[in-house]
mmCIF file with all atom_site columns, C-alpha atoms in Angstrom:
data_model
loop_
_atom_site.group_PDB
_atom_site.id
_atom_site.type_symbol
_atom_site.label_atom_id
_atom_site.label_alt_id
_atom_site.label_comp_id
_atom_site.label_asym_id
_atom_site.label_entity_id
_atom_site.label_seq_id
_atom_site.pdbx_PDB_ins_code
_atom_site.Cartn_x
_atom_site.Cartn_y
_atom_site.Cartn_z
_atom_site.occupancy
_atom_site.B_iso_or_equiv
_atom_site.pdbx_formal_charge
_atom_site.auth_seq_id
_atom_site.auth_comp_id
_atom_site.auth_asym_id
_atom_site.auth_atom_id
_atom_site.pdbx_PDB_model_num
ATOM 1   C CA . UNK L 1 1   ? -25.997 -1.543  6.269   1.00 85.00 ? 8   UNK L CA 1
ATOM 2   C CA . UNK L 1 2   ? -24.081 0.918   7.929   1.00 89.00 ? 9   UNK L CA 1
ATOM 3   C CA . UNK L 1 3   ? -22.612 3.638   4.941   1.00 92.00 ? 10  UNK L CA 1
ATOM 4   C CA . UNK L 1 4   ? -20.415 6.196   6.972   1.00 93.00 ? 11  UNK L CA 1
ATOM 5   C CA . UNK L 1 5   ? -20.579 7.355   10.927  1.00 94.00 ? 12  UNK L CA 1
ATOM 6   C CA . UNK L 1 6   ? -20.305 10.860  11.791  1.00 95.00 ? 13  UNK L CA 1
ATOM 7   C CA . UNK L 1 7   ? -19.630 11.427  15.114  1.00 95.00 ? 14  UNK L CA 1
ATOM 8   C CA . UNK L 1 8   ? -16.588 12.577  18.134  1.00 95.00 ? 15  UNK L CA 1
ATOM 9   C CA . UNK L 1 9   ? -13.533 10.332  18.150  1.00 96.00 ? 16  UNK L CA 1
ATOM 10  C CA . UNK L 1 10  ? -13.725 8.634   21.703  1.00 95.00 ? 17  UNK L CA 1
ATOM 11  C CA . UNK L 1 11  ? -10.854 6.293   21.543  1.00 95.00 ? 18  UNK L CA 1
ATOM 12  C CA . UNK L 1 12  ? -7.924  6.314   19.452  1.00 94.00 ? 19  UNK L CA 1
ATOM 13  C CA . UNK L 1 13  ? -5.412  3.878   18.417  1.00 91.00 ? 20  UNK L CA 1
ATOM 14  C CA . UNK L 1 14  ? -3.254  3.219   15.782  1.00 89.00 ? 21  UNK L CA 1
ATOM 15  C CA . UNK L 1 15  ? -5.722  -0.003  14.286  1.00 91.00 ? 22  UNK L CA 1
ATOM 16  C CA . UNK L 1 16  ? -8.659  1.133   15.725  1.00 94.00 ? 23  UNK L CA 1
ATOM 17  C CA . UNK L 1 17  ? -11.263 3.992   16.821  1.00 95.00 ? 24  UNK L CA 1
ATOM 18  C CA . UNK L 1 18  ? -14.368 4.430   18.966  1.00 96.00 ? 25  UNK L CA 1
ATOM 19  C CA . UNK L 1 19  ? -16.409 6.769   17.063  1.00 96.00 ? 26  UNK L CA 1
ATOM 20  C CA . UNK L 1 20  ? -19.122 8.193   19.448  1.00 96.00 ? 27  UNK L CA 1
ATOM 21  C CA . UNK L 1 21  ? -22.645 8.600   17.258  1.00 95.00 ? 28  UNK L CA 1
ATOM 22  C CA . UNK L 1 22  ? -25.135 10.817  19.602  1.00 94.00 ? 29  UNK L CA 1
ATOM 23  C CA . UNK L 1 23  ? -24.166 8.043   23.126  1.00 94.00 ? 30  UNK L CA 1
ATOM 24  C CA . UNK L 1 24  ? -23.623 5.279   20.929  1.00 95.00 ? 31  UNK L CA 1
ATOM 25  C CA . UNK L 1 25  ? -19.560 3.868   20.893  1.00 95.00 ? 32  UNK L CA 1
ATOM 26  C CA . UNK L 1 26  ? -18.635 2.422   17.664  1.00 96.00 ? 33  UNK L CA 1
ATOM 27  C CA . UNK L 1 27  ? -15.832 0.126   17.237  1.00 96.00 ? 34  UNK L CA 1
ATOM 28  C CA . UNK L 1 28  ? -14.154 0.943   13.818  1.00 96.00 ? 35  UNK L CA 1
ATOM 29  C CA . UNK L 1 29  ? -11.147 -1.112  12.604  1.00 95.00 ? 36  UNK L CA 1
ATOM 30  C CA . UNK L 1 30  ? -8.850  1.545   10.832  1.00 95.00 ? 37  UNK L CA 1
ATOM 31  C CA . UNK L 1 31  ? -5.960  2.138   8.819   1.00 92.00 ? 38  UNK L CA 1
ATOM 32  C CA . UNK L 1 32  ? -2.627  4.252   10.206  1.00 89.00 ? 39  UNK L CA 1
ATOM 33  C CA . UNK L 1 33  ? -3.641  6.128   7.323   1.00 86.00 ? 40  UNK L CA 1
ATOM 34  C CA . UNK L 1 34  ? -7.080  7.100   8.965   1.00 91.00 ? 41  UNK L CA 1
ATOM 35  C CA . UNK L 1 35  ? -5.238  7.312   12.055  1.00 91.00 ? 42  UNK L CA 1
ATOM 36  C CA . UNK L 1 36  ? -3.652  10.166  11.151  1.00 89.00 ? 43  UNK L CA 1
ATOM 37  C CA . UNK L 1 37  ? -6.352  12.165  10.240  1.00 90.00 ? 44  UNK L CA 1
ATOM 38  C CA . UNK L 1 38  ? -8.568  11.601  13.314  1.00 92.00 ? 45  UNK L CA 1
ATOM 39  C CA . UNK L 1 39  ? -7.814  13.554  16.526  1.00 93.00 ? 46  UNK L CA 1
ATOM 40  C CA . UNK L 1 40  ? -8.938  12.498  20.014  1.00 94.00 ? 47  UNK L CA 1
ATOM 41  C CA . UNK L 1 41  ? -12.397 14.322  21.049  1.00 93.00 ? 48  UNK L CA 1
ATOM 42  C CA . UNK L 1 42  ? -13.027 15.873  17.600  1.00 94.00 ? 49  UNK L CA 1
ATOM 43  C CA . UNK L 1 43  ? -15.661 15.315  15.443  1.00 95.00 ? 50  UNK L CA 1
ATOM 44  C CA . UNK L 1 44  ? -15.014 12.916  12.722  1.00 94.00 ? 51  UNK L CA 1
ATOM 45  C CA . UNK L 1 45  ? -16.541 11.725  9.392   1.00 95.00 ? 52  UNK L CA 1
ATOM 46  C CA . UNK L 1 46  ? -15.605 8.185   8.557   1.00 95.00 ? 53  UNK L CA 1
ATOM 47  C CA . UNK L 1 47  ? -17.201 6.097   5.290   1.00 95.00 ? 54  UNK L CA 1
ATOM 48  C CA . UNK L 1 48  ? -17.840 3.015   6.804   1.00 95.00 ? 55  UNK L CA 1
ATOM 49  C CA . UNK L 1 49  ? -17.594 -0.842  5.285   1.00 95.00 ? 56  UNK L CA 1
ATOM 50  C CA . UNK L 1 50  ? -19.774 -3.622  7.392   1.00 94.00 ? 57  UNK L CA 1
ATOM 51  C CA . UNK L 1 51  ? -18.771 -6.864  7.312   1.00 93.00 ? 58  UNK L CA 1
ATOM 52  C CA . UNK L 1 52  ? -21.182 -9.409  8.709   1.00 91.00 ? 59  UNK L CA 1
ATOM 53  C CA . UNK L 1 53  ? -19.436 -12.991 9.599   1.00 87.00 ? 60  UNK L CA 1
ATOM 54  C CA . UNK L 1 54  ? -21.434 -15.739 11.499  1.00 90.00 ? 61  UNK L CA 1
ATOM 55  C CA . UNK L 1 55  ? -19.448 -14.981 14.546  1.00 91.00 ? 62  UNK L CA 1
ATOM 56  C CA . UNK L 1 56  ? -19.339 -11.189 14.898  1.00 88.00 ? 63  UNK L CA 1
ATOM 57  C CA . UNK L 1 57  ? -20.486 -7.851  12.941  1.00 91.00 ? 64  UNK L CA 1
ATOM 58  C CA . UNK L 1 58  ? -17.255 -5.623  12.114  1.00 94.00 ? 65  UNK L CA 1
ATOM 59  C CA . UNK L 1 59  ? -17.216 -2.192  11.127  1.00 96.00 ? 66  UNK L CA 1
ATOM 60  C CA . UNK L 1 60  ? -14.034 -0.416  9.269   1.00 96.00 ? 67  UNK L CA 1
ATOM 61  C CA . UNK L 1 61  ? -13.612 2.878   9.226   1.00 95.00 ? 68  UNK L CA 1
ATOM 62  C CA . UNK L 1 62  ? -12.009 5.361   5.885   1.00 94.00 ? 69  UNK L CA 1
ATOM 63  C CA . UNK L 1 63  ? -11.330 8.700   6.281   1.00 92.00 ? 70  UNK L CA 1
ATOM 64  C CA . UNK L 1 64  ? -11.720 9.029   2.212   1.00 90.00 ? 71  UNK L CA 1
ATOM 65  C CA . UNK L 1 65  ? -14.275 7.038   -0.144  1.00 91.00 ? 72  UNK L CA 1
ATOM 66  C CA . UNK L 1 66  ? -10.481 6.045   -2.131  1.00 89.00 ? 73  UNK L CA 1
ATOM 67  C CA . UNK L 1 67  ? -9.419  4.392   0.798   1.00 92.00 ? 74  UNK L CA 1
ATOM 68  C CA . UNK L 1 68  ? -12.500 2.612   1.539   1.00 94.00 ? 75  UNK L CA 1
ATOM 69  C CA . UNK L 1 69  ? -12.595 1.237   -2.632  1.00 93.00 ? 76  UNK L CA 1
ATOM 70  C CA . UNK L 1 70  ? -9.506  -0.201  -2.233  1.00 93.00 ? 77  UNK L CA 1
ATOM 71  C CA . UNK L 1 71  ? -9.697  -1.809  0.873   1.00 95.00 ? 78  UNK L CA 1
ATOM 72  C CA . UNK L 1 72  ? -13.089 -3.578  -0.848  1.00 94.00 ? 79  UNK L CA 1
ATOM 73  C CA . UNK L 1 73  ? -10.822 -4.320  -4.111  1.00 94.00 ? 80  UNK L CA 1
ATOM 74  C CA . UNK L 1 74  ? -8.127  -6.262  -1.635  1.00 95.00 ? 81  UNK L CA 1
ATOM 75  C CA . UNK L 1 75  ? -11.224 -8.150  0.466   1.00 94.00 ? 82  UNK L CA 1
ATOM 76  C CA . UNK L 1 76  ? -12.344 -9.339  -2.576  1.00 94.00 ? 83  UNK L CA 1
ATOM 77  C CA . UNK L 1 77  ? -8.997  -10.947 -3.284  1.00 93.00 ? 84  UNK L CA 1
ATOM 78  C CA . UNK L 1 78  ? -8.937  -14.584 -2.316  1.00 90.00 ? 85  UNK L CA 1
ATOM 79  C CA . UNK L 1 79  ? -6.852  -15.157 1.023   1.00 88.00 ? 86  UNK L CA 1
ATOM 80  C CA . UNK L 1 80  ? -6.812  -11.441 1.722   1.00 92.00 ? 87  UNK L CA 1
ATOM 81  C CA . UNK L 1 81  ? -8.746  -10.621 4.981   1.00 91.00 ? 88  UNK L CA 1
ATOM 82  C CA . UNK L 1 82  ? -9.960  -7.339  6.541   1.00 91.00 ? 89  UNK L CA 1
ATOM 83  C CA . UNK L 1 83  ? -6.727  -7.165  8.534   1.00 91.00 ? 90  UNK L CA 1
ATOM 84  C CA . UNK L 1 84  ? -4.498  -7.762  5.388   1.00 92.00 ? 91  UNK L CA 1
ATOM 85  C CA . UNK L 1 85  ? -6.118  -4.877  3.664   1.00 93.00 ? 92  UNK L CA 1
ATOM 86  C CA . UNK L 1 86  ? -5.756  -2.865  6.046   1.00 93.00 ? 93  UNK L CA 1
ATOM 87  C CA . UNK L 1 87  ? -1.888  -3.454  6.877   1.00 91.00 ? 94  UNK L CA 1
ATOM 88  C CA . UNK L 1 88  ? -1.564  -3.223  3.474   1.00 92.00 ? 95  UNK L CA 1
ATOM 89  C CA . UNK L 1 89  ? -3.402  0.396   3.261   1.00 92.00 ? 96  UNK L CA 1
ATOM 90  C CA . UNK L 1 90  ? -1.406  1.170   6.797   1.00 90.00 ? 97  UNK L CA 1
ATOM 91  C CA . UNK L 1 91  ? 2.406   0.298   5.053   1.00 88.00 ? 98  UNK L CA 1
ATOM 92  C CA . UNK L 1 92  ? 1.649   1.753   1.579   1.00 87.00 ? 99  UNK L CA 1
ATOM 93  C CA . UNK L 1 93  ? -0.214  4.883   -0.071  1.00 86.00 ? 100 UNK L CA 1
ATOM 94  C CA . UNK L 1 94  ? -3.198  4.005   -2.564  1.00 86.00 ? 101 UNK L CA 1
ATOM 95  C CA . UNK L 1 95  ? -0.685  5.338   -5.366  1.00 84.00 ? 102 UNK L CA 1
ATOM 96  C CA . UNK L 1 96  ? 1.692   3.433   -4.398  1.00 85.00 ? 103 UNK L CA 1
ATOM 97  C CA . UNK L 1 97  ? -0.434  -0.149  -4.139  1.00 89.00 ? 104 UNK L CA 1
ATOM 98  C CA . UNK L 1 98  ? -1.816  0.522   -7.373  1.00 88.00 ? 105 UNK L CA 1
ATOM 99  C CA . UNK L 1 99  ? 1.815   0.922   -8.802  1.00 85.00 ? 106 UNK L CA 1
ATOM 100 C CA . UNK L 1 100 ? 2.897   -2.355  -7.218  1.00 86.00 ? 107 UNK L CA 1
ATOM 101 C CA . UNK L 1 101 ? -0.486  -4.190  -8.809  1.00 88.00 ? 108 UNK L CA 1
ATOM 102 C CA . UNK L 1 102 ? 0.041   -2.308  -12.084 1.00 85.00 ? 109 UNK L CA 1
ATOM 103 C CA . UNK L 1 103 ? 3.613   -2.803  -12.215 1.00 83.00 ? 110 UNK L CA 1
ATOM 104 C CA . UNK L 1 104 ? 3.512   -6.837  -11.090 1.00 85.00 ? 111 UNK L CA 1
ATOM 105 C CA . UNK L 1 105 ? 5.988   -5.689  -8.268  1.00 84.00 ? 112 UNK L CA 1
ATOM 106 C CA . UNK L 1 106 ? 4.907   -8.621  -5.669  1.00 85.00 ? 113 UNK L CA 1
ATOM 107 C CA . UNK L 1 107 ? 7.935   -8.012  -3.877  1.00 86.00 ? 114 UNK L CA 1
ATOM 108 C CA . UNK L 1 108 ? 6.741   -4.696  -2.677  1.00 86.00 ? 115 UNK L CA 1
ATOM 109 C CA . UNK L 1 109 ? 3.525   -5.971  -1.898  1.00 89.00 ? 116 UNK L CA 1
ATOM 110 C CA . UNK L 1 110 ? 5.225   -8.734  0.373   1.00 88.00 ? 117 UNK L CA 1
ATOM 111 C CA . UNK L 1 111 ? 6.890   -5.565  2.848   1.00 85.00 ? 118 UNK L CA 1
ATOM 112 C CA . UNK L 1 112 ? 3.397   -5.966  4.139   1.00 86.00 ? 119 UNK L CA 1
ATOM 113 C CA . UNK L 1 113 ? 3.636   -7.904  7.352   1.00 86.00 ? 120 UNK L CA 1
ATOM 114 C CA . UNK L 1 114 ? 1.521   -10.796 6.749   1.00 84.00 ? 121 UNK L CA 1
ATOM 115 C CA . UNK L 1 115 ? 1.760   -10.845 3.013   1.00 89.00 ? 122 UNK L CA 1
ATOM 116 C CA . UNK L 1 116 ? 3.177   -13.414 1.771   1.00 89.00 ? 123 UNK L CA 1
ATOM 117 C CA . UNK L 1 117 ? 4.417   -14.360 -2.363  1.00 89.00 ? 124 UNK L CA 1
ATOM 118 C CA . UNK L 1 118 ? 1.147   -16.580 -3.692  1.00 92.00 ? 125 UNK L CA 1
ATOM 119 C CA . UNK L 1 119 ? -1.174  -13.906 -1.748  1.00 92.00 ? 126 UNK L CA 1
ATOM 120 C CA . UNK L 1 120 ? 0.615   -10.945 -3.057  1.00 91.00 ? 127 UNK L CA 1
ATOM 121 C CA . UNK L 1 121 ? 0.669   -12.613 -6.575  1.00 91.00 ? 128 UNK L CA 1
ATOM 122 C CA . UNK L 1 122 ? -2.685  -13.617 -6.516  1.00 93.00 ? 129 UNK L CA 1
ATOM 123 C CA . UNK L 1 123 ? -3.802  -8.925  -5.454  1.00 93.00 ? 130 UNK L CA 1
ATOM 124 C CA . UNK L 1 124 ? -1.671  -8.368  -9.037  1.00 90.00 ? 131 UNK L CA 1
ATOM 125 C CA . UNK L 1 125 ? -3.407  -10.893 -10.704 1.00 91.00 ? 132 UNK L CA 1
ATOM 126 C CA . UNK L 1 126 ? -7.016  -10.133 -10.250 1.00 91.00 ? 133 UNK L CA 1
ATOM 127 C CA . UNK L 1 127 ? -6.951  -6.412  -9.406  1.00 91.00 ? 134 UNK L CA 1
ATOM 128 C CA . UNK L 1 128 ? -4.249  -5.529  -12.054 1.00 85.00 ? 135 UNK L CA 1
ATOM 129 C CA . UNK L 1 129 ? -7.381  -3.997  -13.909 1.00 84.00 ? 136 UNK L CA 1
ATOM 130 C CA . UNK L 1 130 ? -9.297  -2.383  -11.641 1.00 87.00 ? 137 UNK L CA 1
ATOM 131 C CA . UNK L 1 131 ? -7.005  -0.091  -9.865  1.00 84.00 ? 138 UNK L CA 1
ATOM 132 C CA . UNK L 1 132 ? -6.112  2.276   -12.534 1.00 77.00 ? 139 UNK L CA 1
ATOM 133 C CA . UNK L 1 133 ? -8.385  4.685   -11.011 1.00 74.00 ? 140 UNK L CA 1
ATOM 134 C CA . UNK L 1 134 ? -6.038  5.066   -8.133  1.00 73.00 ? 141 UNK L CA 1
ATOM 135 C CA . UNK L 1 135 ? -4.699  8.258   -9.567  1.00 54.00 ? 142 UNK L CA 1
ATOM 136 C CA . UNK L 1 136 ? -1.086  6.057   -11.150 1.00 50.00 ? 143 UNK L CA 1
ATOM 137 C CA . UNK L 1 137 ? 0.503   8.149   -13.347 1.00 50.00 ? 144 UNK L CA 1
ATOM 138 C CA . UNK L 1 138 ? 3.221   6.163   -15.886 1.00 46.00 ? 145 UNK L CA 1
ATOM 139 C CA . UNK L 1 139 ? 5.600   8.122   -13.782 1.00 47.00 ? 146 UNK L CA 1
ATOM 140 C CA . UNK L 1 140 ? 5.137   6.287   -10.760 1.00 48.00 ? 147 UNK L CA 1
ATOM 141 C CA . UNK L 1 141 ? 4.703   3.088   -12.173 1.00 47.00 ? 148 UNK L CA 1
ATOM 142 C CA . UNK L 1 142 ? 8.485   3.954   -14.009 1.00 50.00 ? 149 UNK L CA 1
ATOM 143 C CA . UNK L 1 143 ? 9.336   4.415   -10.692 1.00 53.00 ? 150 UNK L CA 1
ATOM 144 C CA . UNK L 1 144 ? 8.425   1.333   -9.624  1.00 52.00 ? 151 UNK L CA 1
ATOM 145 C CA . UNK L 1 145 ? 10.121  -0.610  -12.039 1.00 53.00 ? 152 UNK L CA 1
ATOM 146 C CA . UNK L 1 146 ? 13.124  1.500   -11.778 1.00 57.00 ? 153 UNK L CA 1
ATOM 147 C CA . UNK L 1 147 ? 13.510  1.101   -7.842  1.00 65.00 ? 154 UNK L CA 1
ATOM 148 C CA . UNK L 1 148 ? 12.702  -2.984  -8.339  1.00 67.00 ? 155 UNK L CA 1
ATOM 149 C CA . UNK L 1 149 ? 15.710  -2.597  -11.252 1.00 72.00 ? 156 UNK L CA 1
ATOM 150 C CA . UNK L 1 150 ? 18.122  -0.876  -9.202  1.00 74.00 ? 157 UNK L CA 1
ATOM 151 C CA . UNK L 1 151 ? 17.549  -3.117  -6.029  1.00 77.00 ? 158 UNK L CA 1
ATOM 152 C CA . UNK L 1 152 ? 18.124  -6.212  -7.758  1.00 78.00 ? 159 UNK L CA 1
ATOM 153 C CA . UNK L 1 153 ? 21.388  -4.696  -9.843  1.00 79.00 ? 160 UNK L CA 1
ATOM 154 C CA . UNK L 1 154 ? 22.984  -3.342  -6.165  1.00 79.00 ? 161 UNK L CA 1
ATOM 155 C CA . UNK L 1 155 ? 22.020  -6.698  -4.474  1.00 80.00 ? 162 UNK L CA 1
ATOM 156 C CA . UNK L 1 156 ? 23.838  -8.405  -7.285  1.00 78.00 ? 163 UNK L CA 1
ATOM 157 C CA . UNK L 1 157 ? 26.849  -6.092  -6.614  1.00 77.00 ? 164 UNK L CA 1
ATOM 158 C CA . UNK L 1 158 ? 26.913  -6.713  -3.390  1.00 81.00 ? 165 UNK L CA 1
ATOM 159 C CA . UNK L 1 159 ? 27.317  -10.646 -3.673  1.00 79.00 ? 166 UNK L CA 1
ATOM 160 C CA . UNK L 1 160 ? 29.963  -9.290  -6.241  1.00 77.00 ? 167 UNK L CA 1
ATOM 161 C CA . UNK L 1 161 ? 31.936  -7.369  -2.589  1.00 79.00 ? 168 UNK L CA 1
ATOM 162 C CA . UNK L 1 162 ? 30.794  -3.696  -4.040  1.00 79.00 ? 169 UNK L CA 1
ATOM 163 C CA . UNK L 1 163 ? 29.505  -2.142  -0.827  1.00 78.00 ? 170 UNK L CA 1
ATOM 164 C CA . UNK L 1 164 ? 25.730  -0.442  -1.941  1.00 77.00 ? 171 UNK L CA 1
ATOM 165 C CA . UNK L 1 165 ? 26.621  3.073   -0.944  1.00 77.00 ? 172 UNK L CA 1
ATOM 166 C CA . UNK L 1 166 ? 29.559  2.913   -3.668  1.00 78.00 ? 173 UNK L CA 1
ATOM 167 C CA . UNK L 1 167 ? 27.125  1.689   -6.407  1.00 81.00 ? 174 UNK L CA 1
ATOM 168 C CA . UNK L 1 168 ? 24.280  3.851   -5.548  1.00 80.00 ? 175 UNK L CA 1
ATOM 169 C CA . UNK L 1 169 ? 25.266  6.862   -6.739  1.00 80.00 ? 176 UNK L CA 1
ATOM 170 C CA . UNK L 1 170 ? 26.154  5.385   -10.141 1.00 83.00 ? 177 UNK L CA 1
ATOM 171 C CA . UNK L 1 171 ? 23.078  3.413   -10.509 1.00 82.00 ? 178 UNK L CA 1
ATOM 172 C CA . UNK L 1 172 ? 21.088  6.363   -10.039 1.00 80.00 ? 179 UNK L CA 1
ATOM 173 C CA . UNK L 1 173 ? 22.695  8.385   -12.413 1.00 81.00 ? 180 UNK L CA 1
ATOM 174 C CA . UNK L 1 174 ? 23.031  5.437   -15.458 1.00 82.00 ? 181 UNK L CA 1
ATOM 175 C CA . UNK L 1 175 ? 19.211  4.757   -14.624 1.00 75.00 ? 182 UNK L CA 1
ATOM 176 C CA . UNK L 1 176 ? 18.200  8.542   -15.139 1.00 75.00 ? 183 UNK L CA 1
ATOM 177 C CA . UNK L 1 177 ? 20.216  8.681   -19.050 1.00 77.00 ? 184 UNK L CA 1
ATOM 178 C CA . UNK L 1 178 ? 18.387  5.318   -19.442 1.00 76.00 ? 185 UNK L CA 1
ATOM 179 C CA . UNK L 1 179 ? 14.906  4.860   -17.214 1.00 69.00 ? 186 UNK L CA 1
ATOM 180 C CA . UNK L 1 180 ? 14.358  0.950   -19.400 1.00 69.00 ? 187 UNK L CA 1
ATOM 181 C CA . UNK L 1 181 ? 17.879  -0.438  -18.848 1.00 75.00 ? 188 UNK L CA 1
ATOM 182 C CA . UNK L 1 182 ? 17.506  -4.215  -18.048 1.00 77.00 ? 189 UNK L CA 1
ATOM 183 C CA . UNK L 1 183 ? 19.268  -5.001  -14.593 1.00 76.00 ? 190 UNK L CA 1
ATOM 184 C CA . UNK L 1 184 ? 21.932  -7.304  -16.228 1.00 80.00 ? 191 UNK L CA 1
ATOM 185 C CA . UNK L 1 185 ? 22.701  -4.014  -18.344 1.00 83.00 ? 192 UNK L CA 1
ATOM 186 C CA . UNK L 1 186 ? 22.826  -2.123  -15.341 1.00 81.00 ? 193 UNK L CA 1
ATOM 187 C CA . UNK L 1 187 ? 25.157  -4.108  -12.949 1.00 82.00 ? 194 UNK L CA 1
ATOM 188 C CA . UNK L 1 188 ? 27.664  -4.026  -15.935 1.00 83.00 ? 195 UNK L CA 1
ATOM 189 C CA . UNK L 1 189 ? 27.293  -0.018  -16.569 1.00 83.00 ? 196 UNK L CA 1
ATOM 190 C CA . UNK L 1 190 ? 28.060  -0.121  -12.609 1.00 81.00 ? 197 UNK L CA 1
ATOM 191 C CA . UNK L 1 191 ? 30.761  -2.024  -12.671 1.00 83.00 ? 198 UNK L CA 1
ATOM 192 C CA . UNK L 1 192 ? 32.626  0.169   -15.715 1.00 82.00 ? 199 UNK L CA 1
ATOM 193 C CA . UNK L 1 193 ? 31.912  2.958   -14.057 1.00 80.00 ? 200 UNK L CA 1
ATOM 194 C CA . UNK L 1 194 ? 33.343  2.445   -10.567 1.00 75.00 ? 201 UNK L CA 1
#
């Protein structure tokens, strides 16, 4: 099993790397997270996960062990592939998928391309407890749940005729005095206030 490659990035891509071990090319599936951090003809250390199917041997590439624990947590997800983990790790920060998860936010976790409501339901229901480790503070969580609150309460306005950029402002400011107002609450503070 192959645990991590260290070696000069050959090819780079967005979704993938050729990692270039002492004449041997490596193929390494990676996130636009990794991406980022690799630079064309530098030497590289990646932690590596090896997937073995009947049809072909696939290696992904993580430029932190994090990275490479959470991609394993969303494999082991039923109907969540190698290539849905790692859009999801290439759209969202590990703080902010373990927020979603923690938070039940499947919405968020359906911005992934590919992602769709049973799949992203099914990622909150079995890794709501194991991705606490993932560094979520109760403040981003709040966030979370403030941002899927607000949303909801400016979409509802907006059926209602009140353009969002009116609203905004407003919601923003009623959400701060009161971070665990409900959004039926909320679309009525707006609406006194505008």
């Amino acid at each position: 099993m192959i645990f991590s490659l260290q070696g000069t990035v050959q090819e780079l891509t967005p979704t993938y790397a050729v990692i270039n071990v002492q004449g041997v090319g490596y193929y390494v599936g990676i996130s636009l997270m990794t991406s980022q951090k690799l630079l064309l003809n530098q030497e590289t250390f990646l932690f590596i996960q090896q997937i073995i199917r009947e049809d072909a041997h696939l290696l992904f590439g993580f430029n932190t062990r994090s990275e490479k624990e959470m991609f394993n947590l969303l494999i082991s997800v039923n109907g969540v592939g190698a290539v849905s983990a790692l859009i999801l790790l290439s759209t969202f920060s590990l703080n902010e998928v373990a927020a979603a998860v923690l938070s039940g936010n499947s919405a968020l976790i359906q911005k992934a391309k590919g992602i769709g409501a049973k799949t992203a339901e099914r990622i909150i229901v079995d890794l709501k407890d194991k991705v606490q480790k993932f560094n979520t503070s109760e403040e981003n969580i709040s966030t979370f749940v403030n941002n899927k609150i607000k949303e909801e309460s400016l979409s509802a306005l907006e059926v209602l005729g009140i353009p969002k950029r009116m609203s905004e402002k407003i919601a923003d400011k009623i959400i701060k005095q009161n971070p665990s107002i409900s959004v039926e609450e909320l679309v009525k503070q707006i609406l006194k206030n505008i």
